[in-house]
JSON list of C-alpha atoms in Angstrom, two decimals:
[
{"chain": "W", "resi": 1, "resn": "MET", "atom": "CA", "xyz": [41.95, 53.12, -21.86]},
{"chain": "W", "resi": 2, "resn": "ALA", "atom": "CA", "xyz": [41.33, 49.36, -21.82]},
{"chain": "W", "resi": 3, "resn": "ARG", "atom": "CA", "xyz": [44.48, 47.23, -21.99]},
{"chain": "W", "resi": 4, "resn": "LYS", "atom": "CA", "xyz": [44.92, 44.75, -24.81]},
{"chain": "W", "resi": 5, "resn": "LEU", "atom": "CA", "xyz": [43.98, 41.21, -23.83]},
{"chain": "W", "resi": 6, "resn": "LYS", "atom": "CA", "xyz": [46.05, 38.06, -24.20]},
{"chain": "W", "resi": 7, "resn": "THR", "atom": "CA", "xyz": [45.00, 34.44, -23.85]},
{"chain": "W", "resi": 8, "resn": "TYR", "atom": "CA", "xyz": [46.51, 32.33, -21.08]},
{"chain": "W", "resi": 9, "resn": "VAL", "atom": "CA", "xyz": [46.12, 28.60, -20.42]},
{"chain": "W", "resi": 10, "resn": "THR", "atom": "CA", "xyz": [46.85, 26.26, -17.51]},
{"chain": "W", "resi": 11, "resn": "SER", "atom": "CA", "xyz": [45.82, 22.86, -16.14]},
{"chain": "W", "resi": 12, "resn": "LEU", "atom": "CA", "xyz": [44.17, 22.74, -12.72]},
{"chain": "W", "resi": 13, "resn": "GLY", "atom": "CA", "xyz": [42.64, 19.58, -11.32]},
{"chain": "W", "resi": 14, "resn": "PHE", "atom": "CA", "xyz": [40.63, 17.70, -13.95]},
{"chain": "W", "resi": 15, "resn": "TYR", "atom": "CA", "xyz": [40.54, 20.62, -16.41]},
{"chain": "W", "resi": 16, "resn": "ASP", "atom": "CA", "xyz": [42.59, 22.63, -18.84]},
{"chain": "W", "resi": 17, "resn": "GLN", "atom": "CA", "xyz": [41.61, 26.26, -18.28]},
{"chain": "W", "resi": 18, "resn": "ALA", "atom": "CA", "xyz": [41.85, 29.28, -20.54]},
{"chain": "W", "resi": 19, "resn": "VAL", "atom": "CA", "xyz": [41.06, 32.95, -20.03]},
{"chain": "W", "resi": 20, "resn": "ALA", "atom": "CA", "xyz": [41.49, 36.20, -21.93]},
{"chain": "W", "resi": 21, "resn": "ALA", "atom": "CA", "xyz": [43.06, 38.78, -19.61]},
{"chain": "W", "resi": 22, "resn": "PRO", "atom": "CA", "xyz": [45.27, 41.87, -19.86]},
{"chain": "W", "resi": 23, "resn": "SER", "atom": "CA", "xyz": [48.08, 40.35, -17.78]},
{"chain": "W", "resi": 24, "resn": "MET", "atom": "CA", "xyz": [49.39, 37.19, -16.14]},
{"chain": "W", "resi": 25, "resn": "LYS", "atom": "CA", "xyz": [48.37, 38.61, -12.77]},
{"chain": "W", "resi": 26, "resn": "ALA", "atom": "CA", "xyz": [44.79, 39.11, -13.97]},
{"chain": "W", "resi": 27, "resn": "ALA", "atom": "CA", "xyz": [44.73, 35.55, -15.34]},
{"chain": "W", "resi": 28, "resn": "LEU", "atom": "CA", "xyz": [45.93, 34.14, -12.00]},
{"chain": "W", "resi": 29, "resn": "GLU", "atom": "CA", "xyz": [43.19, 36.11, -10.20]},
{"chain": "W", "resi": 30, "resn": "ALA", "atom": "CA", "xyz": [40.55, 34.79, -12.62]},
{"chain": "W", "resi": 31, "resn": "TRP", "atom": "CA", "xyz": [41.75, 31.21, -12.03]},
{"chain": "W", "resi": 32, "resn": "GLY", "atom": "CA", "xyz": [41.80, 31.79, -8.26]},
{"chain": "W", "resi": 33, "resn": "ALA", "atom": "CA", "xyz": [45.41, 30.56, -8.14]},
{"chain": "W", "resi": 34, "resn": "SER", "atom": "CA", "xyz": [47.22, 30.98, -4.81]},
{"chain": "W", "resi": 35, "resn": "SER", "atom": "CA", "xyz": [50.69, 30.74, -6.40]},
{"chain": "W", "resi": 36, "resn": "ASN", "atom": "CA", "xyz": [52.36, 31.99, -9.56]},
{"chain": "W", "resi": 37, "resn": "LEU", "atom": "CA", "xyz": [51.63, 29.21, -12.06]},
{"chain": "W", "resi": 38, "resn": "PHE", "atom": "CA", "xyz": [53.63, 31.03, -14.74]},
{"chain": "W", "resi": 39, "resn": "HIS", "atom": "CA", "xyz": [56.85, 30.94, -12.68]},
{"chain": "W", "resi": 40, "resn": "GLN", "atom": "CA", "xyz": [56.19, 27.27, -11.97]},
{"chain": "W", "resi": 41, "resn": "GLY", "atom": "CA", "xyz": [55.82, 26.51, -15.67]},
{"chain": "W", "resi": 42, "resn": "ALA", "atom": "CA", "xyz": [52.22, 25.39, -15.17]},
{"chain": "W", "resi": 43, "resn": "ALA", "atom": "CA", "xyz": [50.67, 28.27, -17.15]},
{"chain": "W", "resi": 44, "resn": "ARG", "atom": "CA", "xyz": [51.55, 30.10, -20.35]},
{"chain": "W", "resi": 45, "resn": "GLU", "atom": "CA", "xyz": [50.30, 32.51, -22.96]},
{"chain": "W", "resi": 46, "resn": "THR", "atom": "CA", "xyz": [48.90, 30.89, -26.11]},
{"chain": "W", "resi": 47, "resn": "ASP", "atom": "CA", "xyz": [48.30, 32.11, -29.65]},
{"chain": "W", "resi": 48, "resn": "ASP", "atom": "CA", "xyz": [46.26, 29.05, -30.70]},
{"chain": "W", "resi": 49, "resn": "PRO", "atom": "CA", "xyz": [43.60, 30.72, -32.92]},
{"chain": "W", "resi": 50, "resn": "ASP", "atom": "CA", "xyz": [40.76, 28.45, -31.71]},
{"chain": "W", "resi": 51, "resn": "ILE", "atom": "CA", "xyz": [41.50, 29.10, -28.04]},
{"chain": "W", "resi": 52, "resn": "VAL", "atom": "CA", "xyz": [42.11, 32.81, -28.62]},
{"chain": "W", "resi": 53, "resn": "ALA", "atom": "CA", "xyz": [38.82, 33.18, -30.49]},
{"chain": "W", "resi": 54, "resn": "VAL", "atom": "CA", "xyz": [36.69, 31.46, -27.85]},
{"chain": "W", "resi": 55, "resn": "THR", "atom": "CA", "xyz": [38.29, 33.31, -24.92]},
{"chain": "W", "resi": 56, "resn": "MET", "atom": "CA", "xyz": [38.11, 36.69, -26.66]},
{"chain": "W", "resi": 57, "resn": "ALA", "atom": "CA", "xyz": [34.38, 36.08, -27.13]},
{"chain": "W", "resi": 58, "resn": "LYS", "atom": "CA", "xyz": [34.06, 35.83, -23.31]},
{"chain": "W", "resi": 59, "resn": "PRO", "atom": "CA", "xyz": [36.93, 37.89, -21.87]},
{"chain": "W", "resi": 60, "resn": "GLY", "atom": "CA", "xyz": [37.57, 37.43, -18.19]},
{"chain": "W", "resi": 61, "resn": "VAL", "atom": "CA", "xyz": [35.46, 34.25, -18.06]},
{"chain": "W", "resi": 62, "resn": "VAL", "atom": "CA", "xyz": [37.39, 31.08, -17.22]},
{"chain": "W", "resi": 63, "resn": "LEU", "atom": "CA", "xyz": [36.70, 28.43, -19.88]},
{"chain": "W", "resi": 64, "resn": "ARG", "atom": "CA", "xyz": [37.46, 24.74, -19.35]},
{"chain": "W", "resi": 65, "resn": "ARG", "atom": "CA", "xyz": [37.82, 21.40, -21.07]},
{"chain": "W", "resi": 66, "resn": "PRO", "atom": "CA", "xyz": [38.76, 17.97, -19.68]},
{"chain": "W", "resi": 67, "resn": "VAL", "atom": "CA", "xyz": [42.48, 17.86, -19.01]},
{"chain": "W", "resi": 68, "resn": "GLY", "atom": "CA", "xyz": [44.52, 16.35, -21.84]},
{"chain": "W", "resi": 69, "resn": "SER", "atom": "CA", "xyz": [41.68, 16.59, -24.37]},
{"chain": "W", "resi": 70, "resn": "THR", "atom": "CA", "xyz": [41.72, 18.59, -27.60]},
{"chain": "W", "resi": 71, "resn": "GLY", "atom": "CA", "xyz": [38.05, 19.57, -27.50]},
{"chain": "W", "resi": 72, "resn": "GLY", "atom": "CA", "xyz": [36.75, 23.10, -27.31]},
{"chain": "W", "resi": 73, "resn": "PHE", "atom": "CA", "xyz": [36.81, 25.24, -24.19]},
{"chain": "W", "resi": 74, "resn": "THR", "atom": "CA", "xyz": [33.43, 26.02, -22.59]},
{"chain": "W", "resi": 75, "resn": "GLU", "atom": "CA", "xyz": [32.13, 27.58, -19.37]},
{"chain": "W", "resi": 76, "resn": "HIS", "atom": "CA", "xyz": [30.64, 24.28, -18.17]},
{"chain": "W", "resi": 77, "resn": "ALA", "atom": "CA", "xyz": [32.93, 21.47, -19.28]},
{"chain": "W", "resi": 78, "resn": "GLU", "atom": "CA", "xyz": [32.09, 17.84, -18.52]},
{"chain": "W", "resi": 79, "resn": "LEU", "atom": "CA", "xyz": [34.47, 15.79, -16.38]},
{"chain": "W", "resi": 80, "resn": "PRO", "atom": "CA", "xyz": [36.85, 13.45, -18.26]},
{"chain": "W", "resi": 81, "resn": "THR", "atom": "CA", "xyz": [35.21, 10.09, -18.96]},
{"chain": "W", "resi": 82, "resn": "ASP", "atom": "CA", "xyz": [38.37, 7.96, -18.95]},
{"chain": "W", "resi": 83, "resn": "LEU", "atom": "CA", "xyz": [39.56, 8.70, -15.39]},
{"chain": "W", "resi": 84, "resn": "ALA", "atom": "CA", "xyz": [38.81, 5.20, -14.05]},
{"chain": "W", "resi": 85, "resn": "GLU", "atom": "CA", "xyz": [40.06, 2.64, -16.52]},
{"chain": "W", "resi": 86, "resn": "GLU", "atom": "CA", "xyz": [39.37, -1.03, -15.97]},
{"chain": "W", "resi": 87, "resn": "GLU", "atom": "CA", "xyz": [42.30, -2.90, -14.47]},
{"chain": "W", "resi": 88, "resn": "GLY", "atom": "CA", "xyz": [44.45, -4.41, -17.22]},
{"chain": "W", "resi": 89, "resn": "ALA", "atom": "CA", "xyz": [42.81, -2.32, -19.94]},
{"chain": "W", "resi": 90, "resn": "LYS", "atom": "CA", "xyz": [45.18, -0.76, -22.39]},
{"chain": "W", "resi": 91, "resn": "ARG", "atom": "CA", "xyz": [45.58, 2.96, -22.30]},
{"chain": "W", "resi": 92, "resn": "PRO", "atom": "CA", "xyz": [44.45, 4.71, -25.46]},
{"chain": "W", "resi": 93, "resn": "LYS", "atom": "CA", "xyz": [47.23, 5.88, -27.67]},
{"chain": "W", "resi": 94, "resn": "ARG", "atom": "CA", "xyz": [48.26, 9.45, -27.11]},
{"chain": "W", "resi": 95, "resn": "ARG", "atom": "CA", "xyz": [47.01, 11.82, -29.75]},
{"chain": "W", "resi": 96, "resn": "GLN", "atom": "CA", "xyz": [49.76, 13.05, -31.96]},
{"chain": "W", "resi": 97, "resn": "ALA", "atom": "CA", "xyz": [50.39, 16.73, -31.68]},
{"chain": "W", "resi": 98, "resn": "LYS", "atom": "CA", "xyz": [48.74, 18.73, -34.40]},
{"chain": "W", "resi": 99, "resn": "PRO", "atom": "CA", "xyz": [50.86, 20.99, -36.54]},
{"chain": "W", "resi": 100, "resn": "ALA", "atom": "CA", "xyz": [51.21, 24.43, -35.08]},
{"chain": "W", "resi": 101, "resn": "LYS", "atom": "CA", "xyz": [48.41, 26.75, -36.11]},
{"chain": "W", "resi": 102, "resn": "ARG", "atom": "CA", "xyz": [48.94, 30.23, -37.33]},
{"chain": "W", "resi": 103, "resn": "PRO", "atom": "CA", "xyz": [48.32, 32.86, -34.67]},
{"chain": "W", "resi": 104, "resn": "ALA", "atom": "CA", "xyz": [44.77, 34.20, -34.64]},
{"chain": "W", "resi": 105, "resn": "LYS", "atom": "CA", "xyz": [44.34, 37.68, -36.01]},
{"chain": "W", "resi": 106, "resn": "ILE", "atom": "CA", "xyz": [42.13, 39.96, -33.92]},
{"chain": "W", "resi": 107, "resn": "ASP", "atom": "CA", "xyz": [41.28, 43.34, -35.43]},
{"chain": "W", "resi": 108, "resn": "ASP", "atom": "CA", "xyz": [41.57, 46.46, -33.30]},
{"chain": "W", "resi": 109, "resn": "LYS", "atom": "CA", "xyz": [37.82, 46.88, -32.94]},
{"chain": "W", "resi": 110, "resn": "ALA", "atom": "CA", "xyz": [37.38, 43.32, -31.71]},
{"chain": "W", "resi": 111, "resn": "ALA", "atom": "CA", "xyz": [40.39, 43.69, -29.38]},
{"chain": "W", "resi": 112, "resn": "ARG", "atom": "CA", "xyz": [38.95, 46.88, -27.89]},
{"chain": "W", "resi": 113, "resn": "LYS", "atom": "CA", "xyz": [35.56, 45.24, -27.39]},
{"chain": "W", "resi": 114, "resn": "ALA", "atom": "CA", "xyz": [37.17, 42.19, -25.81]},
{"chain": "W", "resi": 115, "resn": "ALA", "atom": "CA", "xyz": [39.15, 44.42, -23.44]},
{"chain": "W", "resi": 116, "resn": "GLN", "atom": "CA", "xyz": [35.98, 46.34, -22.51]},
{"chain": "W", "resi": 117, "resn": "ASP", "atom": "CA", "xyz": [34.11, 43.07, -21.96]},
{"chain": "W", "resi": 118, "resn": "PHE", "atom": "CA", "xyz": [36.96, 41.85, -19.75]},
{"chain": "W", "resi": 119, "resn": "GLU", "atom": "CA", "xyz": [36.77, 44.99, -17.61]},
{"chain": "W", "resi": 120, "resn": "LYS", "atom": "CA", "xyz": [32.99, 44.57, -17.41]},
{"chain": "W", "resi": 121, "resn": "GLU", "atom": "CA", "xyz": [33.41, 40.95, -16.27]},
{"chain": "W", "resi": 122, "resn": "GLN", "atom": "CA", "xyz": [36.08, 42.01, -13.78]},
{"chain": "W", "resi": 123, "resn": "ARG", "atom": "CA", "xyz": [33.76, 44.68, -12.36]},
{"chain": "W", "resi": 124, "resn": "ARG", "atom": "CA", "xyz": [31.01, 42.04, -12.07]},
{"chain": "W", "resi": 125, "resn": "ARG", "atom": "CA", "xyz": [33.36, 39.70, -10.19]},
{"chain": "W", "resi": 126, "resn": "ASP", "atom": "CA", "xyz": [34.54, 42.54, -7.94]},
{"chain": "W", "resi": 127, "resn": "ALA", "atom": "CA", "xyz": [30.92, 43.50, -7.20]},
{"chain": "W", "resi": 128, "resn": "GLU", "atom": "CA", "xyz": [30.13, 39.87, -6.40]},
{"chain": "W", "resi": 129, "resn": "ARG", "atom": "CA", "xyz": [33.12, 39.68, -4.06]},
{"chain": "W", "resi": 130, "resn": "ARG", "atom": "CA", "xyz": [32.05, 42.93, -2.35]},
{"chain": "W", "resi": 131, "resn": "LYS", "atom": "CA", "xyz": [28.51, 41.57, -1.99]},
{"chain": "W", "resi": 132, "resn": "GLU", "atom": "CA", "xyz": [29.80, 38.34, -0.43]},
{"chain": "W", "resi": 133, "resn": "GLU", "atom": "CA", "xyz": [32.12, 40.27, 1.89]},
{"chain": "W", "resi": 134, "resn": "ALA", "atom": "CA", "xyz": [29.22, 42.54, 2.94]},
{"chain": "W", "resi": 135, "resn": "ALA", "atom": "CA", "xyz": [27.11, 39.46, 3.70]},
{"chain": "W", "resi": 136, "resn": "ARG", "atom": "CA", "xyz": [29.97, 37.97, 5.75]},
{"chain": "W", "resi": 137, "resn": "GLU", "atom": "CA", "xyz": [30.37, 41.29, 7.58]},
{"chain": "W", "resi": 138, "resn": "ARG", "atom": "CA", "xyz": [26.62, 41.36, 8.38]},
{"chain": "W", "resi": 139, "resn": "ASP", "atom": "CA", "xyz": [26.82, 37.80, 9.71]},
{"chain": "W", "resi": 140, "resn": "ARG", "atom": "CA", "xyz": [29.89, 38.73, 11.76]},
{"chain": "W", "resi": 141, "resn": "ALA", "atom": "CA", "xyz": [28.09, 41.80, 13.16]},
{"chain": "W", "resi": 142, "resn": "ARG", "atom": "CA", "xyz": [25.04, 39.68, 14.08]},
{"chain": "W", "resi": 143, "resn": "ARG", "atom": "CA", "xyz": [27.27, 37.14, 15.84]},
{"chain": "W", "resi": 144, "resn": "ASP", "atom": "CA", "xyz": [29.16, 39.88, 17.68]},
{"chain": "W", "resi": 145, "resn": "LYS", "atom": "CA", "xyz": [25.88, 41.47, 18.78]},
{"chain": "W", "resi": 146, "resn": "ALA", "atom": "CA", "xyz": [24.52, 38.12, 20.00]},
{"chain": "W", "resi": 147, "resn": "VAL", "atom": "CA", "xyz": [27.76, 37.39, 21.87]},
{"chain": "W", "resi": 148, "resn": "ALA", "atom": "CA", "xyz": [27.74, 40.86, 23.45]},
{"chain": "W", "resi": 149, "resn": "GLN", "atom": "CA", "xyz": [24.09, 40.43, 24.54]},
{"chain": "W", "resi": 150, "resn": "ALA", "atom": "CA", "xyz": [24.76, 36.99, 26.02]},
{"chain": "W", "resi": 151, "resn": "GLN", "atom": "CA", "xyz": [27.83, 38.36, 27.84]},
{"chain": "W", "resi": 152, "resn": "ALA", "atom": "CA", "xyz": [25.81, 41.29, 29.19]},
{"chain": "W", "resi": 153, "resn": "ASP", "atom": "CA", "xyz": [23.03, 38.93, 30.37]},
{"chain": "W", "resi": 154, "resn": "LEU", "atom": "CA", "xyz": [25.61, 36.73, 32.11]},
{"chain": "W", "resi": 155, "resn": "GLU", "atom": "CA", "xyz": [27.25, 39.69, 33.85]},
{"chain": "W", "resi": 156, "resn": "LYS", "atom": "CA", "xyz": [23.84, 41.08, 34.91]},
{"chain": "W", "resi": 157, "resn": "ALA", "atom": "CA", "xyz": [22.81, 37.71, 36.37]},
{"chain": "W", "resi": 158, "resn": "LYS", "atom": "CA", "xyz": [26.16, 37.44, 38.18]},
{"chain": "W", "resi": 159, "resn": "ARG", "atom": "CA", "xyz": [25.73, 40.91, 39.70]},
{"chain": "W", "resi": 160, "resn": "ALA", "atom": "CA", "xyz": [22.23, 39.96, 40.91]},
{"chain": "W", "resi": 161, "resn": "HIS", "atom": "CA", "xyz": [23.58, 36.72, 42.39]},
{"chain": "W", "resi": 162, "resn": "ASP", "atom": "CA", "xyz": [26.44, 38.54, 44.12]},
{"chain": "W", "resi": 163, "resn": "ALA", "atom": "CA", "xyz": [23.97, 41.05, 45.58]},
{"chain": "W", "resi": 164, "resn": "ARG", "atom": "CA", "xyz": [21.74, 38.25, 46.95]},
{"chain": "W", "resi": 165, "resn": "VAL", "atom": "CA", "xyz": [24.76, 36.49, 48.43]},
{"chain": "W", "resi": 166, "resn": "ALA", "atom": "CA", "xyz": [25.85, 39.76, 50.05]},
{"chain": "W", "resi": 167, "resn": "ASP", "atom": "CA", "xyz": [22.36, 40.20, 51.58]},
{"chain": "W", "resi": 168, "resn": "ILE", "atom": "CA", "xyz": [22.45, 36.65, 52.91]},
{"chain": "W", "resi": 169, "resn": "GLU", "atom": "CA", "xyz": [25.92, 37.20, 54.37]},
{"chain": "W", "resi": 170, "resn": "ALA", "atom": "CA", "xyz": [24.71, 40.41, 56.02]},
{"chain": "W", "resi": 171, "resn": "GLU", "atom": "CA", "xyz": [21.71, 38.61, 57.51]},
{"chain": "W", "resi": 172, "resn": "ARG", "atom": "CA", "xyz": [23.98, 35.79, 58.68]},
{"chain": "W", "resi": 173, "resn": "ALA", "atom": "CA", "xyz": [26.31, 38.33, 60.37]},
{"chain": "W", "resi": 174, "resn": "THR", "atom": "CA", "xyz": [23.32, 39.92, 62.15]},
{"chain": "W", "resi": 175, "resn": "LEU", "atom": "CA", "xyz": [22.09, 36.51, 63.30]},
{"chain": "W", "resi": 176, "resn": "ASP", "atom": "CA", "xyz": [25.60, 35.64, 64.53]},
{"chain": "W", "resi": 177, "resn": "GLU", "atom": "CA", "xyz": [25.69, 38.88, 66.54]},
{"chain": "W", "resi": 178, "resn": "ARG", "atom": "CA", "xyz": [22.25, 38.15, 68.04]},
{"chain": "W", "resi": 179, "resn": "ALA", "atom": "CA", "xyz": [23.29, 34.60, 68.89]},
{"chain": "W", "resi": 180, "resn": "GLN", "atom": "CA", "xyz": [26.47, 35.87, 70.56]},
{"chain": "W", "resi": 181, "resn": "ALA", "atom": "CA", "xyz": [24.53, 38.47, 72.53]},
{"chain": "W", "resi": 182, "resn": "GLU", "atom": "CA", "xyz": [22.02, 35.81, 73.62]},
{"chain": "W", "resi": 183, "resn": "ASP", "atom": "CA", "xyz": [24.86, 33.52, 74.75]},
{"chain": "W", "resi": 184, "resn": "THR", "atom": "CA", "xyz": [26.37, 36.35, 76.78]},
{"chain": "W", "resi": 185, "resn": "ARG", "atom": "CA", "xyz": [23.00, 37.26, 78.36]},
{"chain": "W", "resi": 186, "resn": "TRP", "atom": "CA", "xyz": [22.26, 33.65, 79.18]},
{"chain": "W", "resi": 187, "resn": "GLU", "atom": "CA", "xyz": [25.66, 33.10, 80.73]},
{"chain": "W", "resi": 188, "resn": "ARG", "atom": "CA", "xyz": [25.13, 36.05, 83.09]},
{"chain": "W", "resi": 189, "resn": "GLU", "atom": "CA", "xyz": [21.59, 34.95, 83.96]},
{"chain": "W", "resi": 190, "resn": "ARG", "atom": "CA", "xyz": [22.67, 31.32, 84.50]},
{"chain": "W", "resi": 191, "resn": "GLU", "atom": "CA", "xyz": [25.46, 32.35, 86.86]},
{"chain": "W", "resi": 192, "resn": "LYS", "atom": "CA", "xyz": [23.02, 34.57, 88.86]},
{"chain": "W", "resi": 193, "resn": "LEU", "atom": "CA", "xyz": [20.40, 31.78, 89.12]},
{"chain": "W", "resi": 194, "resn": "GLN", "atom": "CA", "xyz": [23.01, 29.18, 90.11]},
{"chain": "W", "resi": 195, "resn": "ALA", "atom": "CA", "xyz": [24.26, 31.50, 92.87]},
{"chain": "W", "resi": 196, "resn": "ALA", "atom": "CA", "xyz": [20.69, 31.90, 94.12]},
{"chain": "W", "resi": 197, "resn": "LEU", "atom": "CA", "xyz": [20.26, 28.12, 94.06]},
{"chain": "W", "resi": 198, "resn": "ARG", "atom": "CA", "xyz": [23.42, 27.61, 96.15]},
{"chain": "W", "resi": 199, "resn": "ARG", "atom": "CA", "xyz": [22.28, 30.19, 98.75]},
{"chain": "W", "resi": 200, "resn": "ALA", "atom": "CA", "xyz": [18.89, 28.47, 99.01]},
{"chain": "W", "resi": 201, "resn": "ARG", "atom": "CA", "xyz": [20.57, 25.13, 99.76]},
{"chain": "W", "resi": 202, "resn": "ASP", "atom": "CA", "xyz": [22.72, 26.63, 102.47]}
]
């Protein structure tokens, strides 16, 4: 059975953000928060009827408005226009807080539909995350395959090089043996011929 939704608000960056979710944990996940904003006092549950109504109409969807403004929350809020004030310009007077509004009343049917819509949005986000993770995994597999192929090519080329070097070394050893044998033969022949030369002179 779908859990009853509540509306949570926070301020992140240039925006106030609101979302209808079944729990604080679900709200933090929707905001993509890496820390517990509720424990830090940076997020809270709200019963403002305007905010509750707009978030319940799009449960699970993070709605925004420029930080510090009192405008409505939307999916695609514009950036604040008064971020860069001219030097020396006076700051606009702070808006006085409006009287507290009565909590919004959501009938059971609407609450159930909002909860179902939230779960549908959560499933959509989960599917999107799975799709992105699958794409990353495919990219990772392609990279791993390319690296493995390049490594195999390198090792194959090194084996071929080592084999050629071994052949050259073997040929060099054979030539060294032949050269040594020729030196030995020549030394014997030279000594014999020199002896014959000495006898002829005598």
